[in-house]
Coordinates of C-alpha atoms and ligand atoms in Angstrom, one line a residue:
M1 CA -5.7 29.1 20.7
S2 CA -2.7 28.7 17.9
S3 CA -1.8 24.5 18.1
P4 CA 2.8 24.1 18.1
D5 CA 1.7 22.6 14.8
G6 CA -1.0 24.3 12.5
V7 CA -4.4 23.6 13.1
S8 CA -6.0 26.2 16.2
M9 CA -7.6 24.6 18.2
N10 CA -10.3 27.4 20.8
G11 CA -10.0 26.4 23.7
G12 CA -11.9 23.0 24.2
E13 CA -13.8 24.3 21.4
P14 CA -14.3 22.2 18.5
S15 CA -12.4 22.9 15.3
V16 CA -15.0 23.8 12.5
H17 CA -13.9 23.1 9.2
D18 CA -15.5 22.4 5.8
V19 CA -13.6 19.0 5.7
V20 CA -11.5 17.4 8.1
V21 CA -8.8 14.6 6.4
V22 CA -6.9 11.8 8.5
G23 CA -3.8 11.3 7.4
A24 CA -1.0 12.8 5.8
G25 CA 0.2 11.0 4.0
F26 CA 0.3 10.8 0.1
A27 CA -3.3 11.3 0.0
G28 CA -3.9 13.9 2.5
M29 CA -1.5 16.1 1.6
Y30 CA -2.7 15.7 -2.1
M31 CA -6.0 16.9 -1.0
L32 CA -5.3 19.4 1.4
H33 CA -3.6 21.3 -1.2
K34 CA -6.0 20.8 -4.1
L35 CA -9.2 21.9 -1.6
R36 CA -7.3 24.5 -0.3
G37 CA -6.8 26.0 -3.9
L38 CA -10.9 25.4 -4.8
G39 CA -11.3 27.6 -1.3
F40 CA -12.3 24.7 0.9
D41 CA -11.2 25.3 4.7
V42 CA -9.4 22.5 5.2
A43 CA -7.4 20.5 8.5
V44 CA -5.6 17.6 8.2
V45 CA -5.6 15.3 11.0
E46 CA -2.1 13.2 11.8
R47 CA -1.1 10.6 14.3
A48 CA 2.0 10.8 12.8
S49 CA 4.6 13.5 14.2
G50 CA 5.5 14.6 9.6
V51 CA 4.0 14.1 6.8
G52 CA 4.5 10.9 4.5
G53 CA 2.5 8.0 6.1
T54 CA 3.4 4.9 4.8
W55 CA 7.0 6.2 4.5
Y56 CA 7.3 8.0 8.2
W57 CA 6.8 4.5 9.6
N58 CA 8.3 1.7 7.7
R59 CA 11.6 2.6 8.0
Y60 CA 13.2 -0.5 7.9
P61 CA 16.4 -1.5 6.6
G62 CA 16.4 -2.0 3.4
A63 CA 12.6 -0.3 2.6
R64 CA 12.6 0.5 -0.6
C65 CA 9.6 1.3 -2.7
D66 CA 9.4 -1.9 -5.4
V67 CA 7.8 1.2 -7.9
E68 CA 10.5 2.9 -10.3
S69 CA 11.3 6.4 -8.3
M70 CA 10.5 8.1 -11.8
Q71 CA 6.8 7.2 -11.6
Y72 CA 6.0 6.9 -7.7
S73 CA 6.0 10.8 -7.9
Y74 CA 3.1 13.8 -7.9
S75 CA 2.6 14.3 -11.2
F76 CA 0.2 17.4 -10.4
D77 CA 2.3 20.5 -10.5
P78 CA 5.3 20.3 -13.3
E79 CA 7.4 23.0 -11.5
L80 CA 7.3 20.3 -8.9
E81 CA 8.7 17.4 -11.3
Q82 CA 11.1 18.8 -13.0
E83 CA 12.0 20.8 -10.0
W84 CA 13.2 17.2 -7.8
E85 CA 16.2 15.0 -7.9
W86 CA 15.7 11.7 -8.0
T87 CA 19.8 9.5 -7.2
E88 CA 17.9 5.8 -7.9
R89 CA 16.6 3.7 -10.0
Y90 CA 14.2 2.4 -6.9
S91 CA 13.6 5.0 -4.2
G92 CA 14.5 4.0 -0.9
Q93 CA 12.7 5.5 1.9
P94 CA 14.7 8.1 3.8
E95 CA 14.7 10.3 0.5
I96 CA 10.9 9.3 -0.6
L97 CA 10.2 11.3 3.0
R98 CA 12.9 14.1 1.8
Y99 CA 10.5 14.4 -0.8
A100 CA 6.8 13.8 1.4
N101 CA 8.7 17.1 3.8
H102 CA 9.4 18.4 0.6
V103 CA 6.2 18.8 -0.6
A104 CA 5.2 19.8 2.6
D105 CA 7.3 22.9 2.7
R106 CA 6.9 23.8 -0.5
Y107 CA 3.3 24.2 -0.5
D108 CA 3.5 24.8 3.0
L109 CA 0.6 22.6 3.9
R110 CA 1.8 22.2 7.6
R111 CA 0.0 24.9 9.4
D112 CA -3.3 23.2 8.7
I113 CA -1.7 19.4 9.7
R114 CA -2.5 18.6 13.6
F115 CA -0.1 16.0 13.6
E116 CA 0.5 13.8 16.7
T117 CA -3.5 13.7 17.0
T118 CA -5.8 9.9 17.3
V119 CA -9.1 9.6 16.2
T120 CA -11.1 7.8 18.2
G121 CA -14.7 8.3 16.8
V122 CA -16.9 9.6 13.8
D123 CA -20.0 10.5 13.9
W124 CA -22.5 11.8 11.5
H125 CA -25.5 14.1 12.6
D126 CA -28.3 14.6 10.2
A127 CA -29.1 17.2 12.7
D128 CA -26.9 19.8 10.6
N129 CA -25.6 17.1 7.9
Q130 CA -22.1 17.6 10.1
W131 CA -19.3 15.6 10.9
R132 CA -17.5 15.1 14.3
L133 CA -14.6 13.7 14.8
Q134 CA -13.3 12.8 18.3
T135 CA -9.2 12.4 18.7
D136 CA -7.4 12.5 21.9
R137 CA -6.8 15.9 21.0
G138 CA -10.2 17.9 20.8
E139 CA -13.1 17.5 18.8
F140 CA -13.2 18.9 15.0
R141 CA -16.6 19.8 12.6
S142 CA -16.6 19.5 9.4
R143 CA -20.1 18.6 6.4
F144 CA -17.0 16.1 4.8
V145 CA -14.5 13.7 5.6
V146 CA -11.6 13.2 3.6
M147 CA -10.3 9.2 4.7
A148 CA -6.7 9.4 3.7
T149 CA -5.6 6.5 5.9
G150 CA -3.8 4.7 3.4
C151 CA -4.1 0.7 2.7
L152 CA -1.4 -0.8 5.0
S153 CA -1.1 1.0 8.0
T154 CA -2.3 -0.7 10.7
A155 CA 0.1 -3.7 11.9
N156 CA -0.6 -6.9 12.6
V157 CA 1.2 -8.6 15.0
P158 CA 0.4 -11.9 15.8
H159 CA -0.2 -13.0 19.6
F160 CA 3.1 -15.7 20.0
D161 CA 2.5 -17.3 23.7
G162 CA 5.2 -15.7 26.0
V163 CA 6.0 -12.2 23.7
E164 CA 5.6 -10.3 27.1
C165 CA 8.8 -12.3 28.5
F166 CA 11.0 -12.0 26.1
E167 CA 14.4 -10.3 26.9
G168 CA 15.4 -8.5 23.7
P169 CA 13.2 -5.7 21.5
T170 CA 10.7 -6.9 18.9
Y171 CA 10.1 -4.4 16.1
H172 CA 7.4 -4.8 13.7
T173 CA 8.9 -3.2 10.2
G174 CA 5.8 -1.1 9.7
R175 CA 6.4 1.0 13.1
W176 CA 10.2 1.6 13.2
P177 CA 11.7 3.4 16.0
H178 CA 13.0 6.6 14.1
E179 CA 16.4 7.0 15.9
G180 CA 17.0 3.0 13.7
V181 CA 18.1 -0.1 15.2
D182 CA 21.9 -1.2 15.5
F183 CA 22.6 -5.0 14.6
S184 CA 25.8 -5.1 15.1
G185 CA 26.8 -8.9 17.0
L186 CA 23.5 -9.4 17.8
S187 CA 21.4 -13.0 16.3
V188 CA 18.3 -11.6 15.4
G189 CA 14.5 -13.8 14.6
V190 CA 12.6 -12.3 11.4
I191 CA 9.3 -13.9 11.4
G192 CA 7.4 -13.1 8.0
T193 CA 8.8 -13.5 4.3
G194 CA 6.4 -11.4 3.2
S195 CA 7.6 -7.7 0.9
S196 CA 8.9 -6.2 3.7
A197 CA 10.9 -8.8 4.8
I198 CA 11.9 -9.7 1.9
Q199 CA 13.8 -6.5 1.3
A200 CA 15.1 -6.2 4.2
I201 CA 16.5 -9.8 5.3
P202 CA 19.4 -9.2 3.0
V203 CA 20.5 -5.7 4.8
I204 CA 19.9 -6.9 8.7
A205 CA 21.8 -10.8 6.9
A206 CA 25.3 -7.9 5.9
E207 CA 24.3 -6.3 9.3
C208 CA 23.7 -8.6 12.3
R209 CA 25.8 -12.0 14.0
E210 CA 23.6 -14.0 13.1
L211 CA 20.0 -14.1 11.3
T212 CA 17.4 -16.8 11.5
V213 CA 14.4 -16.3 9.2
F214 CA 11.1 -17.8 10.5
Q215 CA 9.0 -18.2 7.3
R216 CA 5.4 -20.0 6.7
T217 CA 4.9 -19.4 3.0
P218 CA 7.7 -19.1 1.3
N219 CA 7.4 -16.4 -1.3
Y220 CA 8.3 -15.8 -5.1
S221 CA 10.8 -12.4 -5.3
V222 CA 12.0 -11.3 -8.3
P223 CA 15.1 -9.3 -8.7
A224 CA 14.4 -5.3 -8.4
R225 CA 17.8 -4.3 -10.0
N226 CA 18.2 -1.4 -8.9
E227 CA 20.7 1.2 -9.6
P228 CA 22.2 5.0 -9.5
L229 CA 19.4 6.6 -11.5
D230 CA 21.0 7.3 -14.7
A231 CA 21.7 11.2 -15.9
A232 CA 20.3 10.3 -19.0
D233 CA 17.3 8.6 -18.7
Q234 CA 16.2 10.9 -15.7
A235 CA 16.1 14.3 -18.3
D236 CA 14.9 12.0 -20.6
W237 CA 11.2 11.5 -17.9
K238 CA 11.5 15.0 -17.1
A239 CA 11.3 16.1 -20.8
N240 CA 8.6 13.7 -21.4
Y241 CA 6.2 13.5 -17.8
R242 CA 3.5 15.0 -19.8
E243 CA 3.3 12.2 -22.5
R244 CA 4.6 9.5 -20.5
R245 CA 2.0 10.7 -16.8
A246 CA -1.1 9.8 -19.5
R247 CA 0.5 6.9 -20.2
M248 CA 0.8 5.8 -17.5
L249 CA -3.0 6.1 -16.9
T250 CA -3.2 3.9 -19.8
Q251 CA -2.1 1.0 -18.2
Q252 CA -3.3 -1.6 -15.6
A253 CA -1.0 -1.0 -12.4
A254 CA -0.7 3.0 -13.5
M255 CA 2.8 2.5 -14.8
V256 CA 4.7 2.1 -17.2
Q257 CA 6.9 -1.0 -17.9
R258 CA 10.8 -0.7 -19.2
L259 CA 9.3 -3.8 -21.5
P260 CA 6.7 -4.2 -23.6
D261 CA 3.8 -6.0 -22.1
G262 CA 3.1 -9.1 -23.4
E263 CA 0.1 -9.9 -24.4
E264 CA -0.1 -13.6 -26.0
P265 CA -0.3 -16.2 -23.7
A266 CA 2.2 -17.8 -22.0
K267 CA 0.6 -21.4 -21.8
E268 CA 2.1 -20.6 -26.7
A269 CA 4.8 -19.7 -26.1
T270 CA 7.6 -22.8 -27.5
A271 CA 10.4 -23.8 -24.7
D272 CA 13.1 -20.7 -26.7
E273 CA 10.7 -18.2 -27.1
F274 CA 9.5 -18.3 -23.3
G275 CA 13.0 -18.9 -21.9
E276 CA 14.6 -16.4 -23.5
R277 CA 11.5 -13.8 -22.7
M278 CA 11.5 -14.1 -18.8
Q279 CA 15.1 -14.6 -19.0
E280 CA 14.8 -11.3 -20.6
R281 CA 12.6 -9.7 -17.9
W282 CA 14.7 -11.3 -14.9
E283 CA 17.8 -9.7 -16.2
V284 CA 15.6 -5.7 -16.4
G285 CA 14.2 -6.4 -13.1
G286 CA 10.8 -4.8 -11.7
F287 CA 7.6 -6.0 -12.3
T288 CA 7.6 -6.0 -16.1
F289 CA 8.6 -9.7 -15.4
Y290 CA 5.3 -9.9 -14.2
R291 CA 3.7 -8.8 -17.2
A292 CA 5.9 -10.8 -19.8
Y293 CA 2.3 -12.3 -21.0
G294 CA -0.7 -11.5 -21.5
D295 CA -2.7 -14.5 -19.5
I296 CA -0.4 -14.8 -16.0
G297 CA -2.6 -13.4 -13.8
L298 CA -5.8 -15.0 -15.4
D299 CA -4.4 -19.1 -17.1
A300 CA -3.5 -22.1 -14.5
E301 CA -1.3 -23.2 -16.9
S302 CA 0.8 -20.1 -18.0
N303 CA 1.2 -19.1 -14.6
G304 CA 2.7 -22.4 -13.9
R305 CA 4.8 -21.9 -16.3
V306 CA 6.4 -19.1 -15.2
A307 CA 5.9 -20.0 -11.7
E308 CA 8.8 -22.5 -12.4
F309 CA 10.7 -20.5 -14.3
V310 CA 12.2 -18.7 -10.8
R311 CA 10.9 -22.2 -9.1
G312 CA 14.1 -22.9 -11.5
K313 CA 16.6 -19.6 -10.5
I314 CA 16.1 -20.1 -7.0
A315 CA 17.1 -23.8 -7.7
E316 CA 20.4 -22.0 -9.3
I317 CA 20.7 -19.4 -6.8
V318 CA 20.5 -21.5 -3.6
D319 CA 23.6 -23.5 -3.0
D320 CA 21.6 -26.0 0.0
P321 CA 19.7 -28.2 -2.3
E322 CA 17.4 -28.3 1.7
T323 CA 17.4 -24.7 2.4
A324 CA 16.2 -24.5 -1.3
A325 CA 13.4 -26.4 -1.3
K326 CA 11.6 -24.4 1.0
L327 CA 11.8 -21.4 0.1
T328 CA 10.7 -22.3 -2.9
P329 CA 6.9 -21.3 -3.7
H330 CA 3.9 -23.7 -4.4
N331 CA 0.7 -21.5 -5.1
T332 CA 0.1 -19.2 -8.0
I333 CA 2.7 -17.0 -8.9
A334 CA 1.7 -12.8 -8.4
C335 CA -1.9 -14.1 -6.6
K336 CA 0.1 -12.5 -3.4
R337 CA 1.3 -9.3 -3.9
P338 CA 4.7 -10.1 -6.4
C339 CA 8.0 -9.1 -4.2
L340 CA 11.4 -7.5 -6.1
D341 CA 14.3 -7.6 -4.5
T342 CA 17.9 -7.4 -3.9
N343 CA 19.9 -11.0 -2.8
Y344 CA 16.8 -12.2 -1.5
Y345 CA 17.7 -15.6 -2.4
E346 CA 21.2 -14.9 -1.7
T347 CA 20.9 -14.2 1.6
F348 CA 20.3 -17.7 2.0
N349 CA 23.7 -18.9 0.5
L350 CA 25.7 -16.9 4.0
P351 CA 27.0 -19.1 6.9
H352 CA 25.3 -17.5 9.2
V353 CA 21.5 -17.0 8.0
R354 CA 19.3 -20.1 8.9
L355 CA 15.7 -20.2 7.7
V356 CA 12.9 -22.3 9.6
D357 CA 10.2 -23.4 8.3
V358 CA 7.5 -23.0 10.1
S359 CA 4.2 -23.8 7.9
E360 CA 3.7 -27.1 9.6
T361 CA 5.0 -26.8 13.2
P362 CA 3.9 -22.9 13.2
I363 CA 5.8 -21.0 16.5
E364 CA 5.4 -23.2 19.6
R365 CA 5.5 -19.3 22.0
I366 CA 8.4 -17.1 22.7
S367 CA 10.3 -17.8 25.6
P368 CA 12.6 -14.5 27.3
A369 CA 15.8 -15.9 25.3
G370 CA 14.0 -17.0 21.6
V371 CA 12.0 -18.6 20.1
V372 CA 10.5 -21.6 20.0
V373 CA 9.3 -23.9 17.3
G374 CA 8.8 -27.9 18.2
G375 CA 10.1 -27.8 21.1
E376 CA 13.9 -26.5 19.8
E377 CA 14.8 -23.0 21.4
Y378 CA 16.4 -20.9 18.1
P379 CA 18.4 -18.1 20.1
V380 CA 17.6 -14.6 19.3
D381 CA 18.0 -11.4 21.2
A382 CA 16.1 -9.6 18.9
I383 CA 12.6 -9.9 17.3
V384 CA 11.4 -8.3 14.1
F385 CA 7.5 -9.0 13.3
A386 CA 7.2 -8.8 9.3
T387 CA 4.3 -9.8 9.9
G388 CA 2.9 -6.9 7.6
F389 CA -0.6 -5.6 8.5
D390 CA -4.7 -5.2 8.8
A391 CA -4.9 -3.9 5.2
M392 CA -8.0 -2.2 3.6
T393 CA -9.8 -2.0 6.1
G394 CA -8.3 -2.5 9.3
T395 CA -7.8 1.8 9.9
L396 CA -10.6 2.5 9.2
L397 CA -13.0 -0.1 11.4
R398 CA -10.5 0.9 14.0
M399 CA -11.6 4.8 14.0
N400 CA -15.5 3.7 15.0
I401 CA -17.0 5.6 12.1
T402 CA -20.8 6.5 13.0
G403 CA -22.8 7.1 10.1
R404 CA -26.6 8.5 10.1
D405 CA -28.7 6.7 12.4
G406 CA -25.9 6.4 14.8
A407 CA -24.9 2.6 12.1
R408 CA -21.6 1.3 12.1
L409 CA -19.2 1.1 9.2
A410 CA -18.5 -2.1 11.4
D411 CA -22.0 -3.7 10.9
H412 CA -22.2 -2.3 7.3
W413 CA -18.6 -4.1 6.8
D414 CA -19.9 -7.4 8.9
A415 CA -20.0 -9.7 5.2
G416 CA -16.0 -7.5 4.3
P417 CA -16.3 -3.9 2.9
R418 CA -19.0 -2.7 0.5
T419 CA -18.9 0.1 -1.2
Y420 CA -19.1 2.6 -4.2
L421 CA -15.5 2.7 -6.0
G422 CA -14.0 2.7 -3.5
L423 CA -15.2 6.3 -2.5
G424 CA -18.0 6.4 -1.0
V425 CA -20.3 3.7 1.6
T426 CA -24.4 4.1 2.2
G427 CA -25.4 4.8 4.9
F428 CA -22.1 7.5 5.3
P429 CA -23.6 10.1 4.0
N430 CA -20.2 13.1 2.7
M431 CA -17.4 10.1 3.4
F432 CA -14.8 9.8 1.1
T433 CA -12.5 6.6 1.2
V434 CA -8.9 7.7 -0.7
S435 CA -7.5 4.7 -2.3
G436 CA -10.7 3.3 -0.3
P437 CA -11.4 -1.2 -1.0
G438 CA -13.7 -1.3 -4.1
S439 CA -10.9 0.9 -6.0
P440 CA -7.9 0.0 -7.6
S441 CA -5.3 1.0 -4.9
V442 CA -3.1 -1.2 -4.1
L443 CA -3.2 -3.1 -8.0
T444 CA -1.5 0.0 -8.8
N445 CA 1.2 1.8 -8.5
M446 CA 0.0 3.9 -5.7
I447 CA 0.6 7.5 -6.8
P448 CA -1.4 7.7 -9.3
S449 CA -4.2 6.4 -7.8
I450 CA -4.3 8.5 -5.5
E451 CA -4.5 11.3 -7.8
Q452 CA -7.2 10.2 -9.4
H453 CA -9.6 9.9 -6.0
V454 CA -8.4 13.4 -5.0
D455 CA -9.8 15.0 -8.2
W456 CA -12.8 13.2 -8.9
I457 CA -13.7 14.0 -4.7
A458 CA -12.3 17.5 -5.5
R459 CA -14.2 18.0 -8.6
C460 CA -17.0 16.1 -7.0
L461 CA -16.8 18.9 -3.6
V462 CA -16.9 22.2 -6.4
D463 CA -20.5 20.2 -8.3
L464 CA -22.3 19.9 -4.9
R465 CA -21.3 23.8 -3.2
E466 CA -22.4 24.9 -7.1
R467 CA -26.1 22.8 -7.2
G468 CA -26.6 24.0 -4.0
A469 CA -26.5 20.6 -2.7
A470 CA -25.2 19.7 1.3
T471 CA -24.8 15.8 0.9
I472 CA -24.1 12.6 -1.2
E473 CA -23.7 9.6 -0.4
P474 CA -24.1 6.2 -2.6
E475 CA -27.5 4.2 -3.3
P476 CA -28.0 0.8 -1.5
D477 CA -28.8 -0.4 -5.6
A478 CA -25.5 1.8 -6.7
E479 CA -22.4 0.3 -3.7
A480 CA -24.2 -4.0 -3.8
Y481 CA -23.7 -3.3 -7.9
W482 CA -20.6 -2.6 -7.4
V483 CA -19.9 -4.8 -4.6
D484 CA -20.9 -7.6 -7.8
Y485 CA -19.2 -6.2 -10.0
V486 CA -15.9 -6.4 -7.7
N487 CA -16.7 -9.6 -7.2
A488 CA -16.7 -10.5 -10.3
V489 CA -14.3 -9.0 -11.8
A490 CA -11.9 -10.2 -9.4
D491 CA -13.1 -14.1 -9.8
L492 CA -11.9 -13.5 -13.7
T493 CA -8.6 -13.6 -12.6
L494 CA -6.1 -15.5 -9.9
F495 CA -5.6 -13.4 -6.8
P496 CA -8.6 -15.6 -5.7
T497 CA -6.6 -18.5 -5.6
C498 CA -3.9 -17.6 -2.7
N499 CA -4.6 -16.5 1.3
S500 CA -3.5 -12.8 0.6
W501 CA -3.7 -10.3 2.7
Y502 CA -5.8 -8.6 -0.8
L503 CA -8.5 -10.7 0.2
G504 CA -8.3 -10.4 4.2
A505 CA -6.6 -14.4 4.4
N506 CA -3.7 -12.9 7.0
I507 CA -6.4 -11.4 10.0
P508 CA -7.7 -14.2 12.1
G509 CA -11.7 -14.4 12.0
K510 CA -11.5 -11.2 8.8
T511 CA -14.1 -12.1 6.8
R512 CA -12.2 -13.5 3.2
V513 CA -13.3 -11.0 0.2
F514 CA -11.0 -10.3 -3.3
M515 CA -10.5 -6.8 -1.3
P516 CA -9.3 -3.7 -5.0
L517 CA -10.4 -4.8 -8.0
P518 CA -8.3 -5.5 -10.3
G519 CA -7.7 -3.1 -14.1
F520 CA -7.1 0.9 -13.1
P521 CA -7.5 2.3 -17.3
P522 CA -11.6 0.6 -16.5
Y523 CA -12.1 1.4 -13.8
V524 CA -10.9 5.9 -14.4
E525 CA -13.3 5.6 -17.5
I526 CA -15.9 4.5 -15.2
C527 CA -15.7 7.3 -12.1
E528 CA -15.3 10.0 -14.7
D529 CA -18.6 9.0 -16.1
V530 CA -20.6 8.8 -13.4
A531 CA -19.2 12.3 -12.3
S532 CA -19.9 13.6 -16.1
D533 CA -23.8 11.2 -15.7
N534 CA -24.5 13.6 -12.6
Y535 CA -22.9 11.5 -10.0
R536 CA -25.2 8.3 -11.2
G537 CA -25.3 6.4 -8.4
F538 CA -25.2 8.4 -6.5
V539 CA -27.9 10.5 -4.6
L540 CA -27.0 14.3 -4.2
A541 CA -29.2 16.1 -1.4
Ligands
LIG1 O1 3.1 -8.1 5.4 P1 2.6 -9.4 4.2 P2 4.6 -7.3 4.4 N1 3.7 -16.9 11.8 O2 1.8 -9.7 5.1 C1 4.4 -13.8 8.0 C2 3.5 -3.1 1.0 N2 4.4 -3.1 0.8 O3 5.1 -6.2 5.4 O4 2.5 -15.6 4.1 C3 4.5 -16.9 10.8 O5 2.7 -9.1 2.9 C4 3.1 -14.3 6.1 O6 3.0 -15.8 6.3 P3 2.1 -16.1 4.9 C5 2.9 -4.2 -0.2 O7 2.3 -4.5 -0.7 C6 5.7 -2.3 -0.6 O8 5.7 -7.6 3.3 O9 0.1 -15.8 5.8 N3 4.9 -16.0 9.4 C7 3.7 -13.4 5.7 O10 5.2 -13.7 5.2 C8 3.1 -6.1 0.5 O11 2.4 -6.7 0.3 C9 6.6 -2.6 0.0 O12 2.7 -17.4 5.6 C10 3.3 -14.9 10.2 C11 4.6 -12.1 6.0 O13 4.5 -12.8 7.5 C12 2.5 -4.8 2.3 O14 3.5 -3.9 1.3 C13 7.9 -3.2 0.5 C14 2.5 -15.0 10.3 C15 3.6 -10.6 6.0 O15 3.4 -10.4 4.9 C16 2.6 -6.4 2.4 O16 4.3 -6.3 2.8 C17 6.9 -3.8 1.6 C18 2.4 -16.0 11.9 N4 1.5 -16.2 13.4 C19 5.5 -3.8 1.8 N5 1.8 -13.8 10.8 C20 7.0 -2.0 -1.5 O17 6.7 -1.3 -2.3 C21 2.1 -13.2 9.4 N6 3.2 -14.1 9.1 C22 8.3 -2.1 -1.9

């Protein structure tokens, strides 16, 4: 029987393929395209009704990519690079989703994607070296499974007493209604002040009657300076794409900054030199700010100097000193995901916007008509949870994955995720994770990181096919080494000093382990080296 959306289901019989890819975001789409071109029979399973992953779900007002458009795009096909026209320095969510749909159409991907299908169980069967994937719409079987499930794909909605009796609508930024939301004339409450909230708050404020922001931890943010993309700039990128893409791969975060990365220690700069350099980067906008000096992420004193610069900006921008003080962070800058904004701090100068500090007195409960903090009710008509995600492991662990001998991934990862290269897991043969924990993933521009993983996995599958190997899986020692390596690298940085989602600290009860690996270029070299050295650290059988 042919299903309405591509992959055929044989009337209750399992759908059998060489490879099943879970997820049709940027990783899943490219994995499908790449493996199809290499002659593999691939099916993609996707819970959404369309492609795009993150950009399918995160449709909140103001959603926009913090990586510049010319760099947040696929590089695998020069024709695609040339034909697609971006319109802004940073693309908004609708434009990125249009691009994802264009890619799906251009490479005829949909015929191998089964939409509106949720994976409920994934089990390895030793007897026939196959994975069996249970979904709410039938079973899939395959020799290989690629988890292209995204790093930020399971929403974190904290429980607040009384929320079920709230009389108005509630939304999570990562599950925004497709038909959009009209906040005009409403009093809106936003809970959270991470990247999503920082983008959404100015846009919601421009629409609603009254906005109350419930902030647990203030955040540093730097102007994005979004603007229409200059035609000459776009043409210049297109003319030099090969050289620029190659340069991106040599950069820490897999993106080229507008100003060269500073290499000197910030703490040694004179006051004048420091002030001028930071001001220039504040005006240019974007992540280049955080790369003004070489040791911002490594040295507490240097980091503190940069943090103080942003604190000074908040004091300058925000009129009311009490609100400015509440908005001022005192933790390490950029040890949580750095934020970029368009008029975030400025929004708190508007008369209909107020900030409620819930750091010491947490939200007590949600009443039918509002949010209660310290016994006081803040009336709201609608609540936006901008409360983030169960990052990097949340989606994988919810799929009930069992490997060899019925071992559960949840048990294997009880003390935090364990992978080799962020690509494979011991005891889970033939399962690959794209941008999995232990790889640079969320510390980088995601699309080059995705392409690097997809290319590596594709090369590996071709090599296995040529050698007649049925399975591949990391040796226990290689996995143990890699976990220690990731921790050791993270410990050289200031990353572990904040309660970030990188550490799992945003989810009550989640083991605190630094999940991504800082440093993209050395990682790419290691992956190349492992593959060239007969997949060192993996067992091929
Ligand atoms: O989520 P977050 P996000 N009571 O976890 C607060 C990517 N992204 O969706 O800091 C009160 O950062 C929480 O407070 P605290 C990007 O990688 C990319 O904003 O834990 N507050 C925090 O303020 C980003 O890092 C882009 O004390 C509660 C907020 O909710 C990642 O997605 C755009 C609470 C959650 O912030 C996640 O960002 C947007 C509670 N019980 C996102 N629980 C672009 O590229 C949580 N909070 C543009």
